[in-house]
Short mmCIF file of C-alpha atoms in Angstrom, two decimals:
data_model
loop_
_atom_site.label_atom_id
_atom_site.label_comp_id
_atom_site.label_asym_id
_atom_site.label_seq_id
_atom_site.Cartn_x
_atom_site.Cartn_y
_atom_site.Cartn_z
CA MET A 9 98.78 -41.61 113.23
CA ALA A 10 96.23 -44.33 112.91
CA GLU A 11 96.33 -46.47 115.84
CA GLY A 12 96.97 -49.80 114.11
CA LEU A 13 100.18 -48.08 112.61
CA GLN A 14 101.79 -47.19 116.05
CA LEU A 15 104.95 -49.22 117.02
CA ARG A 16 104.03 -51.64 119.57
CA LYS A 17 105.76 -54.88 120.87
CA PHE A 18 104.00 -57.93 122.46
CA LEU A 19 106.14 -60.18 124.71
CA ALA A 20 104.99 -63.67 126.21
CA PRO A 21 106.72 -66.49 127.77
CA GLU A 22 106.02 -69.99 126.49
CA PHE A 23 103.16 -71.42 128.71
CA ILE A 24 101.42 -74.56 129.12
CA PHE A 25 97.63 -74.39 130.45
CA GLY A 26 95.62 -77.14 131.80
CA ALA A 27 95.01 -79.71 134.35
CA GLY A 28 98.34 -81.33 135.43
CA ALA A 29 100.56 -78.63 133.96
CA ARG A 30 102.25 -78.39 137.31
CA GLU A 31 103.61 -82.03 137.19
CA LEU A 32 105.70 -81.03 133.94
CA ALA A 33 107.99 -78.97 136.12
CA GLY A 34 110.76 -81.53 136.41
CA ARG A 35 110.84 -82.28 132.69
CA TYR A 36 111.06 -78.37 131.93
CA ALA A 37 113.60 -77.98 134.50
CA LYS A 38 115.96 -80.39 132.93
CA ASN A 39 115.29 -79.27 129.53
CA LEU A 40 116.38 -75.73 130.63
CA GLY A 41 119.73 -77.39 131.91
CA GLY A 42 118.84 -76.98 135.64
CA ARG A 43 120.92 -79.41 137.87
CA LYS A 44 120.05 -77.94 141.25
CA VAL A 45 116.74 -75.82 141.70
CA LEU A 46 115.85 -73.24 144.07
CA VAL A 47 112.09 -73.86 144.65
CA VAL A 48 110.52 -70.69 145.95
CA SER A 49 107.09 -71.13 147.65
CA ASP A 50 105.13 -70.15 150.85
CA PRO A 51 103.90 -71.98 153.88
CA GLY A 52 100.17 -71.78 152.65
CA VAL A 53 101.14 -73.34 149.28
CA VAL A 54 103.20 -76.04 150.82
CA LYS A 55 100.37 -77.08 153.13
CA ALA A 56 98.07 -77.27 150.31
CA GLY A 57 100.20 -79.84 148.78
CA TRP A 58 100.97 -78.00 145.38
CA THR A 59 104.58 -77.62 146.09
CA LYS A 60 105.23 -81.29 146.84
CA ASP A 61 103.54 -82.10 143.47
CA VAL A 62 106.13 -79.95 141.72
CA THR A 63 109.24 -81.23 143.84
CA ASP A 64 108.06 -84.90 143.18
CA SER A 65 108.15 -84.20 139.39
CA LEU A 66 111.92 -82.67 140.00
CA ASP A 67 112.62 -86.07 141.64
CA ALA A 68 111.06 -88.28 138.99
CA ALA A 69 113.35 -86.24 136.40
CA GLY A 70 116.50 -86.57 138.60
CA VAL A 71 116.94 -82.82 139.23
CA SER A 72 117.90 -82.03 142.75
CA TRP A 73 116.40 -79.10 144.65
CA VAL A 74 116.29 -76.84 147.95
CA LEU A 75 113.13 -75.27 149.12
CA PHE A 76 112.64 -71.66 150.21
CA THR A 77 109.65 -70.50 151.81
CA ALA A 78 111.00 -67.68 154.09
CA LEU A 79 108.82 -65.06 152.73
CA THR A 80 105.51 -63.15 153.34
CA PRO A 81 102.55 -61.64 151.10
CA ASN A 82 104.04 -58.67 149.53
CA PRO A 83 107.56 -59.98 149.32
CA LYS A 84 110.13 -57.64 151.01
CA ALA A 85 113.62 -56.90 149.95
CA ASP A 86 115.20 -58.55 152.78
CA GLU A 87 113.23 -61.80 151.99
CA VAL A 88 114.66 -61.63 148.47
CA MET A 89 118.10 -61.15 149.47
CA ALA A 90 117.74 -64.09 151.96
CA GLY A 91 116.75 -66.30 149.08
CA VAL A 92 119.66 -65.06 147.08
CA ALA A 93 121.94 -66.27 149.77
CA VAL A 94 120.36 -69.55 149.91
CA TYR A 95 120.59 -69.82 146.06
CA GLN A 96 124.21 -68.97 146.20
CA ALA A 97 125.16 -71.26 149.22
CA GLU A 98 123.43 -74.13 147.66
CA HIS A 99 125.01 -73.71 144.11
CA CYS A 100 121.69 -73.48 142.41
CA ASP A 101 121.71 -72.85 138.82
CA ALA A 102 117.74 -72.35 138.14
CA LEU A 103 114.44 -71.23 139.88
CA VAL A 104 110.92 -72.81 140.12
CA ALA A 105 108.18 -70.66 141.67
CA VAL A 106 105.26 -72.24 143.16
CA GLY A 107 102.53 -69.98 144.42
CA GLY A 108 100.78 -66.64 143.92
CA GLY A 109 102.22 -63.35 143.18
CA SER A 110 104.37 -63.26 146.32
CA PRO A 111 106.37 -66.19 145.54
CA ILE A 112 106.81 -65.64 141.79
CA ASP A 113 108.13 -62.03 142.41
CA CYS A 114 110.32 -63.09 145.13
CA ALA A 115 111.79 -65.93 142.78
CA LYS A 116 111.96 -63.25 140.04
CA GLY A 117 113.89 -60.80 142.51
CA ILE A 118 116.19 -63.66 143.49
CA GLY A 119 117.00 -64.31 139.64
CA ILE A 120 117.70 -60.64 139.12
CA VAL A 121 120.20 -60.33 141.93
CA THR A 122 121.87 -63.50 141.15
CA SER A 123 122.74 -62.40 137.55
CA ASN A 124 123.34 -58.70 138.14
CA HIS A 125 124.90 -58.63 141.47
CA LYS A 126 123.53 -55.56 143.14
CA HIS A 127 120.64 -55.03 145.71
CA ILE A 128 117.13 -55.83 144.47
CA LEU A 129 116.11 -52.08 145.36
CA GLU A 130 118.43 -50.81 142.64
CA PHE A 131 116.53 -52.24 139.78
CA GLU A 132 113.55 -50.04 140.29
CA GLY A 133 111.96 -48.65 137.05
CA VAL A 134 111.76 -49.79 133.41
CA ASP A 135 114.58 -51.84 131.93
CA MET A 136 117.06 -51.73 134.54
CA VAL A 137 117.75 -55.31 134.75
CA LYS A 138 120.74 -55.78 132.13
CA ALA A 139 121.78 -59.33 132.46
CA PRO A 140 119.35 -62.17 131.83
CA MET A 141 118.32 -64.33 134.94
CA PRO A 142 118.94 -67.83 135.56
CA PRO A 143 116.30 -70.24 133.91
CA LEU A 144 112.75 -69.74 135.67
CA ILE A 145 109.75 -71.92 135.64
CA CYS A 146 106.52 -70.46 137.19
CA ILE A 147 103.49 -72.53 138.58
CA PRO A 148 100.83 -70.01 139.61
CA THR A 149 98.44 -71.07 142.29
CA THR A 150 96.02 -68.17 142.44
CA GLY A 151 93.89 -66.70 139.60
CA GLY A 152 94.83 -63.13 139.50
CA THR A 153 98.41 -61.82 139.57
CA SER A 154 99.70 -63.17 136.21
CA ALA A 155 103.06 -62.74 137.56
CA ASP A 156 103.95 -65.89 135.73
CA VAL A 157 103.72 -64.41 132.05
CA SER A 158 104.40 -60.74 133.15
CA GLN A 159 107.32 -58.30 132.65
CA PHE A 160 106.59 -56.98 136.28
CA THR A 161 108.25 -57.79 139.63
CA ILE A 162 106.89 -55.90 142.67
CA ILE A 163 108.93 -55.75 145.78
CA SER A 164 108.19 -54.08 149.12
CA ASN A 165 110.61 -51.82 150.81
CA PRO A 166 109.30 -51.79 154.33
CA ARG A 167 112.01 -49.34 155.56
CA GLU A 168 110.72 -46.78 153.34
CA ARG A 169 107.12 -48.07 153.37
CA VAL A 170 106.91 -48.15 149.59
CA LYS A 171 106.66 -50.95 146.92
CA ILE A 172 109.03 -50.71 143.77
CA ALA A 173 107.98 -51.83 140.45
CA ILE A 174 110.56 -53.46 138.19
CA ILE A 175 109.62 -53.71 134.68
CA SER A 176 111.87 -55.55 132.02
CA LYS A 177 111.60 -58.26 129.69
CA SER A 178 114.34 -59.90 131.39
CA VAL A 179 111.92 -60.83 134.22
CA VAL A 180 109.67 -62.84 131.97
CA PRO A 181 109.89 -66.52 133.03
CA ASP A 182 111.12 -68.96 130.50
CA ILE A 183 107.80 -71.23 130.91
CA ALA A 184 104.49 -70.87 132.97
CA LEU A 185 102.92 -74.07 133.85
CA ILE A 186 99.26 -72.71 134.38
CA ASP A 187 97.33 -75.34 136.16
CA PRO A 188 93.75 -74.39 137.05
CA VAL A 189 93.21 -77.24 139.48
CA THR A 190 95.58 -75.58 142.00
CA LEU A 191 92.76 -72.90 142.54
CA ILE A 192 90.58 -75.25 144.36
CA THR A 193 92.51 -74.76 147.56
CA MET A 194 91.89 -70.93 147.55
CA ASP A 195 89.38 -69.67 150.11
CA PRO A 196 86.34 -67.42 149.02
CA TYR A 197 88.44 -64.15 150.12
CA LEU A 198 91.52 -64.92 148.25
CA THR A 199 89.44 -66.05 145.34
CA ALA A 200 87.60 -62.64 145.23
CA CYS A 201 90.88 -60.52 145.81
CA THR A 202 92.99 -62.22 143.05
CA GLY A 203 89.94 -62.15 140.73
CA LEU A 204 89.35 -58.54 140.90
CA ASP A 205 92.87 -57.91 140.68
CA ALA A 206 92.72 -59.76 137.34
CA MET A 207 89.83 -57.77 136.30
CA THR A 208 91.75 -54.57 137.20
CA HIS A 209 94.56 -55.67 134.94
CA ALA A 210 92.14 -56.03 132.25
CA ILE A 211 90.48 -52.67 132.44
CA GLU A 212 93.66 -50.79 133.04
CA ALA A 213 95.35 -52.49 130.10
CA PHE A 214 92.47 -51.56 127.95
CA VAL A 215 92.33 -47.95 128.72
CA SER A 216 96.23 -47.65 128.84
CA THR A 217 97.94 -45.24 126.58
CA ALA A 218 100.10 -48.14 125.44
CA SER A 219 97.26 -50.51 124.35
CA SER A 220 97.54 -52.14 120.89
CA THR A 221 95.08 -54.46 119.08
CA MET A 222 96.94 -57.42 120.47
CA THR A 223 96.49 -56.23 124.12
CA ASP A 224 92.78 -55.11 123.36
CA LEU A 225 92.01 -58.76 122.27
CA HIS A 226 93.35 -60.46 125.63
CA ALA A 227 91.86 -57.68 127.87
CA LEU A 228 88.37 -57.84 126.48
CA GLU A 229 88.35 -61.73 126.54
CA ALA A 230 89.50 -61.75 130.16
CA LEU A 231 86.68 -59.28 131.08
CA ARG A 232 84.15 -61.87 129.33
CA LEU A 233 85.55 -64.60 131.16
CA LEU A 234 85.87 -63.12 134.53
CA SER A 235 82.43 -61.29 134.56
CA VAL A 236 80.65 -64.76 134.18
CA ASN A 237 82.80 -67.09 136.04
CA LEU A 238 84.45 -65.16 139.10
CA VAL A 239 81.35 -64.84 141.51
CA PRO A 240 79.95 -68.27 140.90
CA SER A 241 83.60 -69.65 141.59
CA ILE A 242 83.61 -67.96 144.82
CA ARG A 243 80.29 -69.60 145.74
CA ASP A 244 81.48 -73.07 144.43
CA LEU A 245 85.09 -73.34 145.46
CA GLN A 246 85.42 -76.98 144.17
CA ASN A 247 84.01 -76.34 140.63
CA GLU A 248 87.09 -77.01 138.19
CA GLU A 249 85.44 -75.85 135.19
CA LEU A 250 84.63 -72.36 136.68
CA ARG A 251 88.31 -72.19 138.29
CA SER A 252 89.49 -72.84 134.93
CA ASN A 253 87.72 -70.00 133.37
CA VAL A 254 88.83 -67.77 135.93
CA MET A 255 92.53 -68.96 135.65
CA MET A 256 92.14 -68.48 131.80
CA GLY A 257 90.61 -64.97 132.45
CA SER A 258 93.58 -64.16 134.80
CA LEU A 259 96.17 -65.50 131.78
CA GLN A 260 94.37 -63.26 129.22
CA ALA A 261 94.44 -60.24 131.55
CA GLY A 262 98.18 -61.05 132.28
CA LEU A 263 99.11 -61.00 128.63
CA ALA A 264 97.35 -57.73 128.12
CA PHE A 265 98.83 -55.57 131.11
CA SER A 266 102.36 -57.16 130.70
CA ASN A 267 102.29 -55.44 127.45
CA ALA A 268 100.07 -52.53 127.72
CA ILE A 269 101.21 -51.56 131.16
CA LEU A 270 98.74 -50.43 133.68
CA GLY A 271 97.39 -47.07 135.20
CA ALA A 272 96.45 -45.06 138.36
CA ASN A 273 94.46 -48.05 140.00
CA HIS A 274 97.80 -49.97 140.23
CA ALA A 275 99.91 -47.08 141.11
CA MET A 276 97.64 -46.13 143.98
CA ALA A 277 97.38 -49.89 145.19
CA HIS A 278 101.20 -50.21 145.14
CA SER A 279 101.29 -46.97 147.52
CA LEU A 280 98.95 -48.46 149.80
CA GLY A 281 100.41 -52.08 149.92
CA GLY A 282 103.88 -50.79 150.38
CA ALA A 283 102.75 -48.40 153.32
CA LEU A 284 100.44 -50.83 155.03
CA ASP A 285 101.29 -54.42 153.76
CA LEU A 286 97.65 -54.90 152.61
CA ALA A 287 96.47 -57.52 150.18
CA HIS A 288 97.03 -56.15 146.82
CA GLY A 289 94.03 -57.60 144.99
CA GLU A 290 91.84 -55.92 147.87
CA CYS A 291 93.60 -52.54 147.40
CA ASN A 292 92.67 -52.62 143.82
CA ALA A 293 89.35 -53.59 144.34
CA ILE A 294 88.38 -50.90 146.85
CA LEU A 295 89.79 -48.33 144.30
CA LEU A 296 88.40 -49.70 141.17
CA ASP A 297 85.04 -48.13 140.88
CA HIS A 298 86.63 -44.72 141.94
CA VAL A 299 89.40 -44.73 139.44
CA ILE A 300 86.85 -45.62 136.66
CA GLU A 301 85.02 -42.63 137.62
CA PHE A 302 88.10 -40.47 137.46
CA ASN A 303 89.17 -41.96 134.15
CA PHE A 304 85.90 -42.36 132.21
CA ASP A 305 85.65 -39.09 130.44
CA SER A 306 89.26 -39.40 129.01
CA ALA A 307 88.45 -42.76 127.32
CA PRO A 308 84.46 -43.04 127.18
CA GLU A 309 84.47 -45.37 124.04
CA ARG A 310 86.88 -47.58 125.59
CA PHE A 311 84.85 -47.79 128.88
CA GLU A 312 81.77 -48.37 126.68
CA GLN A 313 83.54 -51.49 125.50
CA ILE A 314 84.60 -52.75 128.96
CA ALA A 315 80.75 -52.29 129.86
CA GLN A 316 79.91 -54.49 126.95
CA ALA A 317 82.49 -56.89 127.67
CA LEU A 318 81.17 -57.23 131.44
CA GLY A 319 77.65 -58.22 129.77
CA LEU A 320 75.91 -54.61 130.17
CA ASP A 321 73.38 -53.52 127.74
CA LEU A 322 73.94 -49.93 126.93
CA ARG A 323 71.41 -49.29 124.11
CA GLY A 324 69.38 -46.01 124.38
CA LEU A 325 71.38 -44.74 127.05
CA THR A 326 73.33 -41.49 127.12
CA LEU A 327 76.91 -41.28 128.03
CA PRO A 328 76.40 -40.01 131.71
CA GLN A 329 73.91 -43.09 132.14
CA LYS A 330 76.43 -45.49 130.44
CA LYS A 331 78.94 -44.34 133.01
CA GLN A 332 76.63 -44.89 135.96
CA ARG A 333 75.53 -48.27 134.85
CA LEU A 334 79.22 -49.21 134.45
CA LEU A 335 80.07 -47.91 138.13
CA ASP A 336 76.71 -49.61 139.61
CA HIS A 337 77.92 -52.77 137.88
CA VAL A 338 81.37 -52.74 139.23
CA ARG A 339 80.11 -51.99 142.96
CA THR A 340 77.51 -54.80 142.81
CA LEU A 341 80.35 -57.21 141.57
CA LYS A 342 82.52 -56.04 144.30
CA ALA A 343 79.70 -56.55 147.01
CA GLU A 344 78.66 -60.04 145.39
CA ALA A 345 82.59 -61.04 145.39
CA GLY A 346 82.56 -60.17 149.36
CA VAL A 347 85.12 -57.35 149.01
CA GLY A 348 83.06 -54.55 150.48
CA ARG A 349 85.64 -52.67 152.88
CA THR A 350 86.57 -49.11 152.33
CA LEU A 351 90.10 -47.81 152.78
CA ALA A 352 89.18 -46.39 156.30
CA GLU A 353 88.15 -50.04 157.15
CA VAL A 354 91.55 -51.37 156.30
CA GLY A 355 93.31 -48.88 158.20
CA VAL A 356 94.04 -45.87 155.97
CA GLY A 357 93.89 -42.59 157.65
CA ARG A 358 93.11 -39.35 155.96
CA ASP A 359 96.34 -37.65 157.19
CA ASP A 360 98.54 -40.19 155.29
CA LEU A 361 96.84 -39.56 151.82
CA ALA A 362 99.22 -36.96 150.85
CA LEU A 363 102.19 -39.06 151.21
CA TYR A 364 100.49 -41.95 149.41
CA SER A 365 99.67 -39.78 146.59
CA GLU A 366 103.30 -38.70 146.33
CA HIS A 367 104.30 -42.35 146.09
CA ALA A 368 101.56 -43.17 143.60
CA LEU A 369 102.59 -40.32 141.27
CA LYS A 370 106.28 -41.84 140.99
CA ASP A 371 105.04 -45.44 140.33
CA PRO A 372 105.87 -46.31 136.63
CA CYS A 373 102.23 -47.52 136.18
CA MET A 374 100.88 -43.86 136.40
CA ALA A 375 102.62 -42.95 133.09
CA THR A 376 100.09 -45.19 131.04
CA ASN A 377 97.06 -43.82 132.76
CA PRO A 378 94.53 -42.39 130.18
CA ARG A 379 94.02 -39.24 132.26
CA ARG A 380 97.03 -37.18 133.57
CA ALA A 381 96.77 -37.06 137.33
CA SER A 382 97.95 -34.09 139.72
CA LYS A 383 98.80 -34.84 143.36
CA ARG A 384 95.66 -33.36 144.40
CA ASP A 385 93.54 -35.57 141.97
CA VAL A 386 95.21 -38.59 143.43
CA GLU A 387 94.26 -37.58 146.86
CA VAL A 388 90.70 -36.98 145.87
CA VAL A 389 90.31 -40.57 144.71
CA TYR A 390 91.91 -41.83 147.59
CA GLU A 391 89.46 -39.66 149.72
CA GLU A 392 86.30 -40.91 147.83
CA SER A 393 87.73 -44.67 148.57
CA LEU A 394 87.75 -43.89 152.37
#
């Protein structure tokens, strides 16, 4: 069947993009019928002042709120359940998430449990969330995860040392207030990790077996924006124009991957992050060139388009030369972004790779990878990343 005739659906929340978007939280909480809001954030975002901007807007709109910040990076199942307890004890009826992927995923988890009355770990997989969540407003403060527009919720289960993926249109927020000004308080390392996460979203969405014309548009635009703006934004942290372009690149990548799903890179990164509680963006970045090398021959024309979107001139090159140029470019980009560590340097041991590979193969993201992978295939990619 011709590619354009295949059935595909595309889902995105309402979103507002631009300076000052965070200050609209109160108005939208009121519009959605919120009388008492659980604001989910984290200590770093509170310290940066972004949470107060949001709670001030809730105050101005006459919406009462309670703050929940008892969460860590890679939000844990117990943290979600603690948030549920606060939500219920305070008789909340809406959620506002302020922060990166961790507060947003935690808020989504709280919403899932309050509406569906089961432990968060029981919702792993695709379309397992039956009842709609309470109203959810997301204000992202990192340019990378795109949890604010996605159908994904990623929760860590420390007891099993795994991350679970919950994929459902029920977890798409009601509205995302995307304010690029919030990126100016990110340090260079976080800027690099989240930006490379966004780039991985775009690459994986573009080569995904569930890609479509709509997701392709967003994925390629994300790559164009990120390739030109990410490294300069790391070097000039206060530059709002660069930050805005990175935030828009992240949004475009989010619209792509939320609908096309992802691939081996994310499946493997989730496995590492669940086992070792590592920064998700860095896990993705470490693996990125190795997964491209693994997948390239399964979708060469797609990877050519990726290379061109990243600004590479491929004229006159053979296919192996094109592949090498793309890999060299990604490795240079990682080095320039300052994310140069290997898996061994972040604490991954060779003896653990068999278990991590098992977990990665069970991750829902693996289903849409362009090349079918065996357990040994995944182990080899991990080994090459050590």
